[in-house]
Amino acid sequence: MKKKSIWIILLIVLVIAVGGGTYYFVNHNQQQVTETKTVKKTKPKKKVIPKKTNISIVAVGDSLTQGVGDSKSVGGGYVTRLTKKVQDKYKVKTESHNYGVSGDTSQQIMARIKSDDKMHQDLPKADIITVTVGGNDFMHLLQRKGLDLTEGNIADEQVQFDKRLTQLLTDIRNYNSKAPIYLIGIYNPFSIYLSNVANAKKAFINWNNGSAKVASTFNEVHFVDINNLYQSKGITKKVKKTGSNPYLYTKDHFHPNGTGYDMMTDKVFEKVNGTTKEWLYK
């Protein structure tokens, strides 16, 4: 009888132990599932970076920045057009400050950056900075050499210009270390009007490649290549036939006309549009 009682007690203990273990196992797993589901539901949301409410464009340079040759009522060359494109595309109030002066070489632009008090106020506040430089440096070389100008002369001048360009960009960065700078290269009406210069086309490609290399040594400086912008298919034959390029100002055959500035603006905006992280967000 005693043995039977002992077996009954052992059986009851066993049932209780098995039942308790099963209960713990089921509830513990259910708790883990619940916790897992809860974790999935409470994933942190992606941080939304707010856009700026105002964008300031500061344009530094020569006659291309000033807008000489613009034949359309909009005026202001690429600077006015770029300002409108940024404002319309991103729905943000956009203003521009145009520091383009016709005829300025790289040295003259550097002198203005150092001495212009108004520019000293606007540069630090800029969200976007554009620069046109180099065309007048080349024109001065052409004036000195005339018909004796060679590819070697252009190459030598390019080396010196790259040094001045490096200093110019450094000067701008001293006033604004963060805003992206869009350096616009020189374009190519030259090879058409300088057919007597051997390998002139190659020389200008090299010139722009040099400027692009200088730009790459700075943070957030983007080179905008417009070298072939006004050399569409068949344009050389048309220029030789009519004596003028349909994208250039007829009074000097050098600066863009209204259509030319439209084209230049599109090239600059392409770079600006592709680098919004650098200027649009706070």
PDB file of C-alpha atoms in Angstrom:
ATOM      1  CA  MET A   1       0.000   0.000   0.000  1.00  0.00           C
ATOM      2  CA  LYS A   2       2.812   2.319   0.910  1.00  0.00           C
ATOM      3  CA  LYS A   3       4.570   1.564  -2.394  1.00  0.00           C
ATOM      4  CA  LYS A   4       1.387   2.349  -4.285  1.00  0.00           C
ATOM      5  CA  SER A   5       1.025   5.686  -2.469  1.00  0.00           C
ATOM      6  CA  ILE A   6       4.605   6.590  -3.235  1.00  0.00           C
ATOM      7  CA  TRP A   7       4.091   5.862  -6.949  1.00  0.00           C
ATOM      8  CA  ILE A   8       0.922   7.946  -6.980  1.00  0.00           C
ATOM      9  CA  ILE A   9       2.753  10.866  -5.354  1.00  0.00           C
ATOM     10  CA  LEU A  10       5.646  10.560  -7.821  1.00  0.00           C
ATOM     11  CA  LEU A  11       3.187  10.470 -10.728  1.00  0.00           C
ATOM     12  CA  ILE A  12       1.446  13.635  -9.488  1.00  0.00           C
ATOM     13  CA  VAL A  13       4.800  15.431  -9.067  1.00  0.00           C
ATOM     14  CA  LEU A  14       5.809  14.366 -12.577  1.00  0.00           C
ATOM     15  CA  VAL A  15       2.562  15.620 -14.089  1.00  0.00           C
ATOM     16  CA  ILE A  16       2.915  18.944 -12.287  1.00  0.00           C
ATOM     17  CA  ALA A  17       6.540  19.304 -13.419  1.00  0.00           C
ATOM     18  CA  VAL A  18       5.737  18.495 -17.058  1.00  0.00           C
ATOM     19  CA  GLY A  19       2.711  20.784 -17.037  1.00  0.00           C
ATOM     20  CA  GLY A  20       4.666  23.629 -15.465  1.00  0.00           C
ATOM     21  CA  GLY A  21       7.500  23.236 -17.959  1.00  0.00           C
ATOM     22  CA  THR A  22       5.107  23.181 -20.872  1.00  0.00           C
ATOM     23  CA  TYR A  23       3.339  26.295 -19.582  1.00  0.00           C
ATOM     24  CA  TYR A  24       6.656  28.118 -19.144  1.00  0.00           C
ATOM     25  CA  PHE A  25       7.898  27.068 -22.599  1.00  0.00           C
ATOM     26  CA  VAL A  26       4.700  28.158 -24.380  1.00  0.00           C
ATOM     27  CA  ASN A  27       4.404  31.461 -22.547  1.00  0.00           C
ATOM     28  CA  HIS A  28       8.103  32.242 -22.828  1.00  0.00           C
ATOM     29  CA  ASN A  29       8.070  31.686 -26.622  1.00  0.00           C
ATOM     30  CA  GLN A  30       4.878  33.675 -26.944  1.00  0.00           C
ATOM     31  CA  GLN A  31       6.503  36.531 -25.007  1.00  0.00           C
ATOM     32  CA  GLN A  32       9.525  36.424 -27.332  1.00  0.00           C
ATOM     33  CA  VAL A  33       7.282  36.524 -30.394  1.00  0.00           C
ATOM     34  CA  THR A  34       5.394  39.454 -28.903  1.00  0.00           C
ATOM     35  CA  GLU A  35       8.623  41.291 -28.128  1.00  0.00           C
ATOM     36  CA  THR A  36       9.930  40.611 -31.644  1.00  0.00           C
ATOM     37  CA  LYS A  37       6.744  41.972 -33.175  1.00  0.00           C
ATOM     38  CA  THR A  38       6.917  44.991 -30.912  1.00  0.00           C
ATOM     39  CA  VAL A  39      10.491  45.736 -32.000  1.00  0.00           C
ATOM     40  CA  LYS A  40       9.461  45.565 -35.648  1.00  0.00           C
ATOM     41  CA  LYS A  41       6.619  47.992 -35.059  1.00  0.00           C
ATOM     42  CA  THR A  42       8.775  50.546 -33.297  1.00  0.00           C
ATOM     43  CA  LYS A  43      11.567  50.949 -35.894  1.00  0.00           C
ATOM     44  CA  PRO A  44      12.991  54.489 -35.733  1.00  0.00           C
ATOM     45  CA  LYS A  45      11.803  56.758 -38.511  1.00  0.00           C
ATOM     46  CA  LYS A  46      14.287  58.168 -40.990  1.00  0.00           C
ATOM     47  CA  LYS A  47      15.444  61.623 -40.018  1.00  0.00           C
ATOM     48  CA  VAL A  48      14.040  64.247 -42.367  1.00  0.00           C
ATOM     49  CA  ILE A  49      16.545  67.051 -43.028  1.00  0.00           C
ATOM     50  CA  PRO A  50      14.648  70.329 -43.516  1.00  0.00           C
ATOM     51  CA  LYS A  51      15.235  72.479 -46.575  1.00  0.00           C
ATOM     52  CA  LYS A  52      16.501  76.006 -46.280  1.00  0.00           C
ATOM     53  CA  THR A  53      13.881  78.724 -46.677  1.00  0.00           C
ATOM     54  CA  ASN A  54      16.206  81.128 -48.497  1.00  0.00           C
ATOM     55  CA  ILE A  55      19.003  80.502 -50.991  1.00  0.00           C
ATOM     56  CA  SER A  56      21.690  83.064 -51.783  1.00  0.00           C
ATOM     57  CA  ILE A  57      23.732  82.825 -54.992  1.00  0.00           C
ATOM     58  CA  VAL A  58      26.956  84.831 -55.249  1.00  0.00           C
ATOM     59  CA  ALA A  59      28.395  85.024 -58.774  1.00  0.00           C
ATOM     60  CA  VAL A  60      32.023  86.104 -59.157  1.00  0.00           C
ATOM     61  CA  GLY A  61      33.836  86.626 -62.433  1.00  0.00           C
ATOM     62  CA  ASP A  62      34.176  88.410 -65.718  1.00  0.00           C
ATOM     63  CA  SER A  63      31.830  89.496 -68.516  1.00  0.00           C
ATOM     64  CA  LEU A  64      30.167  86.063 -68.681  1.00  0.00           C
ATOM     65  CA  THR A  65      28.980  86.530 -65.114  1.00  0.00           C
ATOM     66  CA  GLN A  66      28.016  90.135 -65.793  1.00  0.00           C
ATOM     67  CA  GLY A  67      25.899  88.903 -68.712  1.00  0.00           C
ATOM     68  CA  VAL A  68      27.450  90.871 -71.595  1.00  0.00           C
ATOM     69  CA  GLY A  69      25.796  89.969 -74.895  1.00  0.00           C
ATOM     70  CA  ASP A  70      22.482  88.839 -73.424  1.00  0.00           C
ATOM     71  CA  SER A  71      19.952  89.728 -76.085  1.00  0.00           C
ATOM     72  CA  LYS A  72      16.831  88.682 -74.202  1.00  0.00           C
ATOM     73  CA  SER A  73      14.675  90.838 -71.980  1.00  0.00           C
ATOM     74  CA  VAL A  74      15.432  88.615 -68.983  1.00  0.00           C
ATOM     75  CA  GLY A  75      18.962  90.094 -68.903  1.00  0.00           C
ATOM     76  CA  GLY A  76      21.693  89.212 -66.458  1.00  0.00           C
ATOM     77  CA  GLY A  77      23.146  86.311 -68.435  1.00  0.00           C
ATOM     78  CA  TYR A  78      23.279  82.908 -66.729  1.00  0.00           C
ATOM     79  CA  VAL A  79      23.051  84.367 -63.194  1.00  0.00           C
ATOM     80  CA  THR A  80      19.482  85.633 -63.547  1.00  0.00           C
ATOM     81  CA  ARG A  81      18.404  82.439 -65.288  1.00  0.00           C
ATOM     82  CA  LEU A  82      20.054  80.184 -62.697  1.00  0.00           C
ATOM     83  CA  THR A  83      18.373  82.095 -59.866  1.00  0.00           C
ATOM     84  CA  LYS A  84      14.961  81.568 -61.444  1.00  0.00           C
ATOM     85  CA  LYS A  85      15.614  77.882 -62.138  1.00  0.00           C
ATOM     86  CA  VAL A  86      16.612  77.199 -58.525  1.00  0.00           C
ATOM     87  CA  GLN A  87      13.595  79.071 -57.183  1.00  0.00           C
ATOM     88  CA  ASP A  88      11.113  77.393 -59.525  1.00  0.00           C
ATOM     89  CA  LYS A  89      12.538  73.875 -59.151  1.00  0.00           C
ATOM     90  CA  TYR A  90      12.868  73.782 -55.365  1.00  0.00           C
ATOM     91  CA  LYS A  91      10.129  76.242 -54.369  1.00  0.00           C
ATOM     92  CA  VAL A  92      12.499  78.245 -52.212  1.00  0.00           C
ATOM     93  CA  LYS A  93      13.076  81.987 -52.184  1.00  0.00           C
ATOM     94  CA  THR A  94      16.294  82.623 -54.119  1.00  0.00           C
ATOM     95  CA  GLU A  95      18.340  85.790 -54.535  1.00  0.00           C
ATOM     96  CA  SER A  96      21.565  86.483 -56.409  1.00  0.00           C
ATOM     97  CA  HIS A  97      24.455  88.907 -56.061  1.00  0.00           C
ATOM     98  CA  ASN A  98      26.276  89.493 -59.328  1.00  0.00           C
ATOM     99  CA  TYR A  99      29.955  90.427 -59.054  1.00  0.00           C
ATOM    100  CA  GLY A 100      30.839  90.025 -62.710  1.00  0.00           C
ATOM    101  CA  VAL A 101      32.941  92.744 -64.341  1.00  0.00           C
ATOM    102  CA  SER A 102      33.573  92.784 -68.067  1.00  0.00           C
ATOM    103  CA  GLY A 103      37.227  92.516 -69.047  1.00  0.00           C
ATOM    104  CA  ASP A 104      38.511  91.225 -65.709  1.00  0.00           C
ATOM    105  CA  THR A 105      41.365  88.746 -65.735  1.00  0.00           C
ATOM    106  CA  SER A 106      42.015  86.273 -62.938  1.00  0.00           C
ATOM    107  CA  GLN A 107      44.349  88.758 -61.231  1.00  0.00           C
ATOM    108  CA  GLN A 108      41.761  91.536 -61.363  1.00  0.00           C
ATOM    109  CA  ILE A 109      39.065  89.248 -59.974  1.00  0.00           C
ATOM    110  CA  MET A 110      41.372  88.296 -57.094  1.00  0.00           C
ATOM    111  CA  ALA A 111      42.011  91.984 -56.392  1.00  0.00           C
ATOM    112  CA  ARG A 112      38.271  92.639 -56.177  1.00  0.00           C
ATOM    113  CA  ILE A 113      37.725  89.659 -53.849  1.00  0.00           C
ATOM    114  CA  LYS A 114      40.284  91.180 -51.483  1.00  0.00           C
ATOM    115  CA  SER A 115      39.038  94.780 -51.661  1.00  0.00           C
ATOM    116  CA  ASP A 116      35.263  94.691 -52.243  1.00  0.00           C
ATOM    117  CA  ASP A 117      33.544  95.217 -48.866  1.00  0.00           C
ATOM    118  CA  LYS A 118      30.104  94.331 -50.259  1.00  0.00           C
ATOM    119  CA  MET A 119      31.451  91.028 -51.548  1.00  0.00           C
ATOM    120  CA  HIS A 120      32.959  90.392 -48.107  1.00  0.00           C
ATOM    121  CA  GLN A 121      29.435  90.646 -46.676  1.00  0.00           C
ATOM    122  CA  ASP A 122      27.742  88.471 -49.305  1.00  0.00           C
ATOM    123  CA  LEU A 123      30.284  85.656 -49.743  1.00  0.00           C
ATOM    124  CA  PRO A 124      30.006  84.262 -46.189  1.00  0.00           C
ATOM    125  CA  LYS A 125      26.207  84.097 -46.550  1.00  0.00           C
ATOM    126  CA  ALA A 126      26.271  82.367 -49.940  1.00  0.00           C
ATOM    127  CA  ASP A 127      24.687  78.939 -50.392  1.00  0.00           C
ATOM    128  CA  ILE A 128      25.866  78.690 -54.011  1.00  0.00           C
ATOM    129  CA  ILE A 129      28.926  80.364 -55.540  1.00  0.00           C
ATOM    130  CA  THR A 130      29.627  80.511 -59.275  1.00  0.00           C
ATOM    131  CA  VAL A 131      32.856  81.617 -60.950  1.00  0.00           C
ATOM    132  CA  THR A 132      33.738  82.499 -64.543  1.00  0.00           C
ATOM    133  CA  VAL A 133      37.391  83.209 -65.201  1.00  0.00           C
ATOM    134  CA  GLY A 134      40.050  82.587 -67.844  1.00  0.00           C
ATOM    135  CA  GLY A 135      38.623  83.997 -71.050  1.00  0.00           C
ATOM    136  CA  ASN A 136      40.291  87.383 -70.589  1.00  0.00           C
ATOM    137  CA  ASP A 137      43.563  85.781 -69.521  1.00  0.00           C
ATOM    138  CA  PHE A 138      43.584  84.051 -72.883  1.00  0.00           C
ATOM    139  CA  MET A 139      42.572  87.195 -74.769  1.00  0.00           C
ATOM    140  CA  HIS A 140      45.521  89.071 -73.242  1.00  0.00           C
ATOM    141  CA  LEU A 141      47.788  86.280 -74.455  1.00  0.00           C
ATOM    142  CA  LEU A 142      46.282  86.594 -77.933  1.00  0.00           C
ATOM    143  CA  GLN A 143      46.840  90.358 -77.910  1.00  0.00           C
ATOM    144  CA  ARG A 144      50.501  89.864 -77.003  1.00  0.00           C
ATOM    145  CA  LYS A 145      51.214  87.106 -79.527  1.00  0.00           C
ATOM    146  CA  GLY A 146      48.780  87.881 -82.325  1.00  0.00           C
ATOM    147  CA  LEU A 147      49.170  85.672 -85.377  1.00  0.00           C
ATOM    148  CA  ASP A 148      52.363  84.212 -83.887  1.00  0.00           C
ATOM    149  CA  LEU A 149      50.382  82.473 -81.152  1.00  0.00           C
ATOM    150  CA  THR A 150      51.267  78.782 -80.845  1.00  0.00           C
ATOM    151  CA  GLU A 151      49.946  75.798 -78.930  1.00  0.00           C
ATOM    152  CA  GLY A 152      53.057  76.033 -76.754  1.00  0.00           C
ATOM    153  CA  ASN A 153      52.247  79.645 -75.833  1.00  0.00           C
ATOM    154  CA  ILE A 154      48.792  78.551 -74.697  1.00  0.00           C
ATOM    155  CA  ALA A 155      50.240  75.666 -72.688  1.00  0.00           C
ATOM    156  CA  ASP A 156      52.707  77.973 -70.932  1.00  0.00           C
ATOM    157  CA  GLU A 157      49.968  80.462 -70.096  1.00  0.00           C
ATOM    158  CA  GLN A 158      47.787  77.643 -68.786  1.00  0.00           C
ATOM    159  CA  VAL A 159      50.434  76.664 -66.217  1.00  0.00           C
ATOM    160  CA  GLN A 160      50.530  80.216 -64.882  1.00  0.00           C
ATOM    161  CA  PHE A 161      46.753  80.541 -65.002  1.00  0.00           C
ATOM    162  CA  ASP A 162      46.306  77.338 -62.964  1.00  0.00           C
ATOM    163  CA  LYS A 163      48.443  78.868 -60.212  1.00  0.00           C
ATOM    164  CA  ARG A 164      46.315  82.022 -60.205  1.00  0.00           C
ATOM    165  CA  LEU A 165      43.116  79.969 -60.280  1.00  0.00           C
ATOM    166  CA  THR A 166      44.276  78.005 -57.240  1.00  0.00           C
ATOM    167  CA  GLN A 167      44.847  81.252 -55.366  1.00  0.00           C
ATOM    168  CA  LEU A 168      41.497  82.687 -56.492  1.00  0.00           C
ATOM    169  CA  LEU A 169      39.566  79.657 -55.206  1.00  0.00           C
ATOM    170  CA  THR A 170      41.589  79.759 -51.982  1.00  0.00           C
ATOM    171  CA  ASP A 171      40.619  83.409 -51.510  1.00  0.00           C
ATOM    172  CA  ILE A 172      36.932  82.583 -51.946  1.00  0.00           C
ATOM    173  CA  ARG A 173      37.208  79.686 -49.504  1.00  0.00           C
ATOM    174  CA  ASN A 174      38.687  82.078 -46.929  1.00  0.00           C
ATOM    175  CA  TYR A 175      35.320  83.850 -46.887  1.00  0.00           C
ATOM    176  CA  ASN A 176      33.117  80.792 -47.258  1.00  0.00           C
ATOM    177  CA  SER A 177      34.374  77.285 -46.459  1.00  0.00           C
ATOM    178  CA  LYS A 178      31.126  75.365 -47.009  1.00  0.00           C
ATOM    179  CA  ALA A 179      29.123  76.573 -50.015  1.00  0.00           C
ATOM    180  CA  PRO A 180      29.702  74.609 -53.229  1.00  0.00           C
ATOM    181  CA  ILE A 181      31.580  76.510 -55.915  1.00  0.00           C
ATOM    182  CA  TYR A 182      30.715  75.939 -59.582  1.00  0.00           C
ATOM    183  CA  LEU A 183      33.721  76.862 -61.719  1.00  0.00           C
ATOM    184  CA  ILE A 184      32.664  77.459 -65.318  1.00  0.00           C
ATOM    185  CA  GLY A 185      35.353  76.702 -67.888  1.00  0.00           C
ATOM    186  CA  ILE A 186      36.182  78.732 -70.976  1.00  0.00           C
ATOM    187  CA  TYR A 187      34.194  77.882 -74.095  1.00  0.00           C
ATOM    188  CA  ASN A 188      35.357  77.538 -77.628  1.00  0.00           C
ATOM    189  CA  PRO A 189      34.664  80.238 -80.164  1.00  0.00           C
ATOM    190  CA  PHE A 190      38.443  80.534 -80.274  1.00  0.00           C
ATOM    191  CA  SER A 191      39.282  77.519 -82.434  1.00  0.00           C
ATOM    192  CA  ILE A 192      36.904  78.782 -85.112  1.00  0.00           C
ATOM    193  CA  TYR A 193      38.422  82.234 -85.250  1.00  0.00           C
ATOM    194  CA  LEU A 194      41.981  80.972 -84.705  1.00  0.00           C
ATOM    195  CA  SER A 195      42.190  78.434 -87.481  1.00  0.00           C
ATOM    196  CA  ASN A 196      45.794  79.564 -88.087  1.00  0.00           C
ATOM    197  CA  VAL A 197      46.880  78.201 -84.681  1.00  0.00           C
ATOM    198  CA  ALA A 198      47.971  74.567 -84.930  1.00  0.00           C
ATOM    199  CA  ASN A 199      46.093  72.258 -82.548  1.00  0.00           C
ATOM    200  CA  ALA A 200      44.131  75.164 -81.045  1.00  0.00           C
ATOM    201  CA  LYS A 201      41.193  72.874 -80.298  1.00  0.00           C
ATOM    202  CA  LYS A 202      43.422  70.490 -78.339  1.00  0.00           C
ATOM    203  CA  ALA A 203      44.990  73.418 -76.470  1.00  0.00           C
ATOM    204  CA  PHE A 204      41.623  74.538 -75.164  1.00  0.00           C
ATOM    205  CA  ILE A 205      40.699  71.033 -74.104  1.00  0.00           C
ATOM    206  CA  ASN A 206      43.947  70.927 -72.151  1.00  0.00           C
ATOM    207  CA  TRP A 207      43.234  74.371 -70.652  1.00  0.00           C
ATOM    208  CA  ASN A 208      39.870  73.220 -69.327  1.00  0.00           C
ATOM    209  CA  ASN A 209      41.328  69.929 -68.131  1.00  0.00           C
ATOM    210  CA  GLY A 210      43.826  71.956 -66.132  1.00  0.00           C
ATOM    211  CA  SER A 211      41.044  74.013 -64.553  1.00  0.00           C
ATOM    212  CA  ALA A 212      39.092  70.850 -63.736  1.00  0.00           C
ATOM    213  CA  LYS A 213      42.186  69.406 -62.054  1.00  0.00           C
ATOM    214  CA  VAL A 214      42.592  72.534 -59.938  1.00  0.00           C
ATOM    215  CA  ALA A 215      38.917  72.358 -58.960  1.00  0.00           C
ATOM    216  CA  SER A 216      39.318  68.734 -57.860  1.00  0.00           C
ATOM    217  CA  THR A 217      41.895  69.748 -55.239  1.00  0.00           C
ATOM    218  CA  PHE A 218      39.219  71.666 -53.307  1.00  0.00           C
ATOM    219  CA  ASN A 219      36.231  70.346 -51.380  1.00  0.00           C
ATOM    220  CA  GLU A 220      32.840  70.980 -53.020  1.00  0.00           C
ATOM    221  CA  VAL A 221      34.279  72.742 -56.083  1.00  0.00           C
ATOM    222  CA  HIS A 222      32.634  71.485 -59.276  1.00  0.00           C
ATOM    223  CA  PHE A 223      33.943  72.156 -62.776  1.00  0.00           C
ATOM    224  CA  VAL A 224      31.332  72.949 -65.437  1.00  0.00           C
ATOM    225  CA  ASP A 225      32.684  72.114 -68.889  1.00  0.00           C
ATOM    226  CA  ILE A 226      31.144  74.295 -71.608  1.00  0.00           C
ATOM    227  CA  ASN A 227      34.037  74.000 -74.055  1.00  0.00           C
ATOM    228  CA  ASN A 228      31.975  72.501 -76.878  1.00  0.00           C
ATOM    229  CA  LEU A 229      28.685  74.140 -75.938  1.00  0.00           C
ATOM    230  CA  TYR A 230      28.570  76.402 -78.981  1.00  0.00           C
ATOM    231  CA  GLN A 231      30.123  73.890 -81.366  1.00  0.00           C
ATOM    232  CA  SER A 232      27.108  71.810 -82.329  1.00  0.00           C
ATOM    233  CA  LYS A 233      27.256  69.563 -85.389  1.00  0.00           C
ATOM    234  CA  GLY A 234      27.835  71.496 -88.573  1.00  0.00           C
ATOM    235  CA  ILE A 235      28.331  74.828 -86.783  1.00  0.00           C
ATOM    236  CA  THR A 236      31.884  75.325 -88.093  1.00  0.00           C
ATOM    237  CA  LYS A 237      30.694  75.208 -91.702  1.00  0.00           C
ATOM    238  CA  LYS A 238      27.906  77.624 -90.881  1.00  0.00           C
ATOM    239  CA  VAL A 239      30.315  80.049 -89.206  1.00  0.00           C
ATOM    240  CA  LYS A 240      32.641  79.965 -92.223  1.00  0.00           C
ATOM    241  CA  LYS A 241      29.705  80.578 -94.527  1.00  0.00           C
ATOM    242  CA  THR A 242      27.906  83.341 -92.598  1.00  0.00           C
ATOM    243  CA  GLY A 243      30.776  84.718 -90.528  1.00  0.00           C
ATOM    244  CA  SER A 244      28.881  84.381 -87.253  1.00  0.00           C
ATOM    245  CA  ASN A 245      27.921  81.778 -84.664  1.00  0.00           C
ATOM    246  CA  PRO A 246      24.131  81.697 -83.967  1.00  0.00           C
ATOM    247  CA  TYR A 247      24.787  81.255 -80.233  1.00  0.00           C
ATOM    248  CA  LEU A 248      27.138  84.239 -79.904  1.00  0.00           C
ATOM    249  CA  TYR A 249      26.594  87.976 -79.667  1.00  0.00           C
ATOM    250  CA  THR A 250      26.839  89.419 -83.182  1.00  0.00           C
ATOM    251  CA  LYS A 251      28.590  92.623 -82.058  1.00  0.00           C
ATOM    252  CA  ASP A 252      31.695  90.835 -80.809  1.00  0.00           C
ATOM    253  CA  HIS A 253      31.366  87.155 -81.881  1.00  0.00           C
ATOM    254  CA  PHE A 254      32.693  86.236 -78.451  1.00  0.00           C
ATOM    255  CA  HIS A 255      30.063  86.518 -75.730  1.00  0.00           C
ATOM    256  CA  PRO A 256      26.940  84.335 -75.775  1.00  0.00           C
ATOM    257  CA  ASN A 257      23.679  85.858 -76.945  1.00  0.00           C
ATOM    258  CA  GLY A 258      20.389  85.119 -75.180  1.00  0.00           C
ATOM    259  CA  THR A 259      20.180  81.608 -76.616  1.00  0.00           C
ATOM    260  CA  GLY A 260      23.811  81.026 -75.678  1.00  0.00           C
ATOM    261  CA  TYR A 261      23.136  82.037 -72.075  1.00  0.00           C
ATOM    262  CA  ASP A 262      20.131  79.704 -71.983  1.00  0.00           C
ATOM    263  CA  MET A 263      22.453  76.862 -72.973  1.00  0.00           C
ATOM    264  CA  MET A 264      25.120  77.871 -70.446  1.00  0.00           C
ATOM    265  CA  THR A 265      22.537  78.060 -67.664  1.00  0.00           C
ATOM    266  CA  ASP A 266      21.319  74.551 -68.438  1.00  0.00           C
ATOM    267  CA  LYS A 267      24.877  73.206 -68.063  1.00  0.00           C
ATOM    268  CA  VAL A 268      25.439  75.009 -64.755  1.00  0.00           C
ATOM    269  CA  PHE A 269      22.034  73.992 -63.403  1.00  0.00           C
ATOM    270  CA  GLU A 270      22.760  70.367 -64.282  1.00  0.00           C
ATOM    271  CA  LYS A 271      25.659  70.446 -61.792  1.00  0.00           C
ATOM    272  CA  VAL A 272      23.709  72.454 -59.214  1.00  0.00           C
ATOM    273  CA  ASN A 273      20.751  70.089 -59.463  1.00  0.00           C
ATOM    274  CA  GLY A 274      23.016  67.078 -58.937  1.00  0.00           C
ATOM    275  CA  THR A 275      24.593  68.448 -55.744  1.00  0.00           C
ATOM    276  CA  THR A 276      21.578  69.590 -53.685  1.00  0.00           C
ATOM    277  CA  LYS A 277      22.961  67.952 -50.532  1.00  0.00           C
ATOM    278  CA  GLU A 278      25.665  70.602 -50.502  1.00  0.00           C
ATOM    279  CA  TRP A 279      23.472  73.715 -50.629  1.00  0.00           C
ATOM    280  CA  LEU A 280      19.727  73.082 -50.279  1.00  0.00           C
ATOM    281  CA  TYR A 281      19.474  71.520 -46.822  1.00  0.00           C
ATOM    282  CA  LYS A 282      20.200  72.930 -43.375  1.00  0.00           C
TER     283      LYS A 282
END
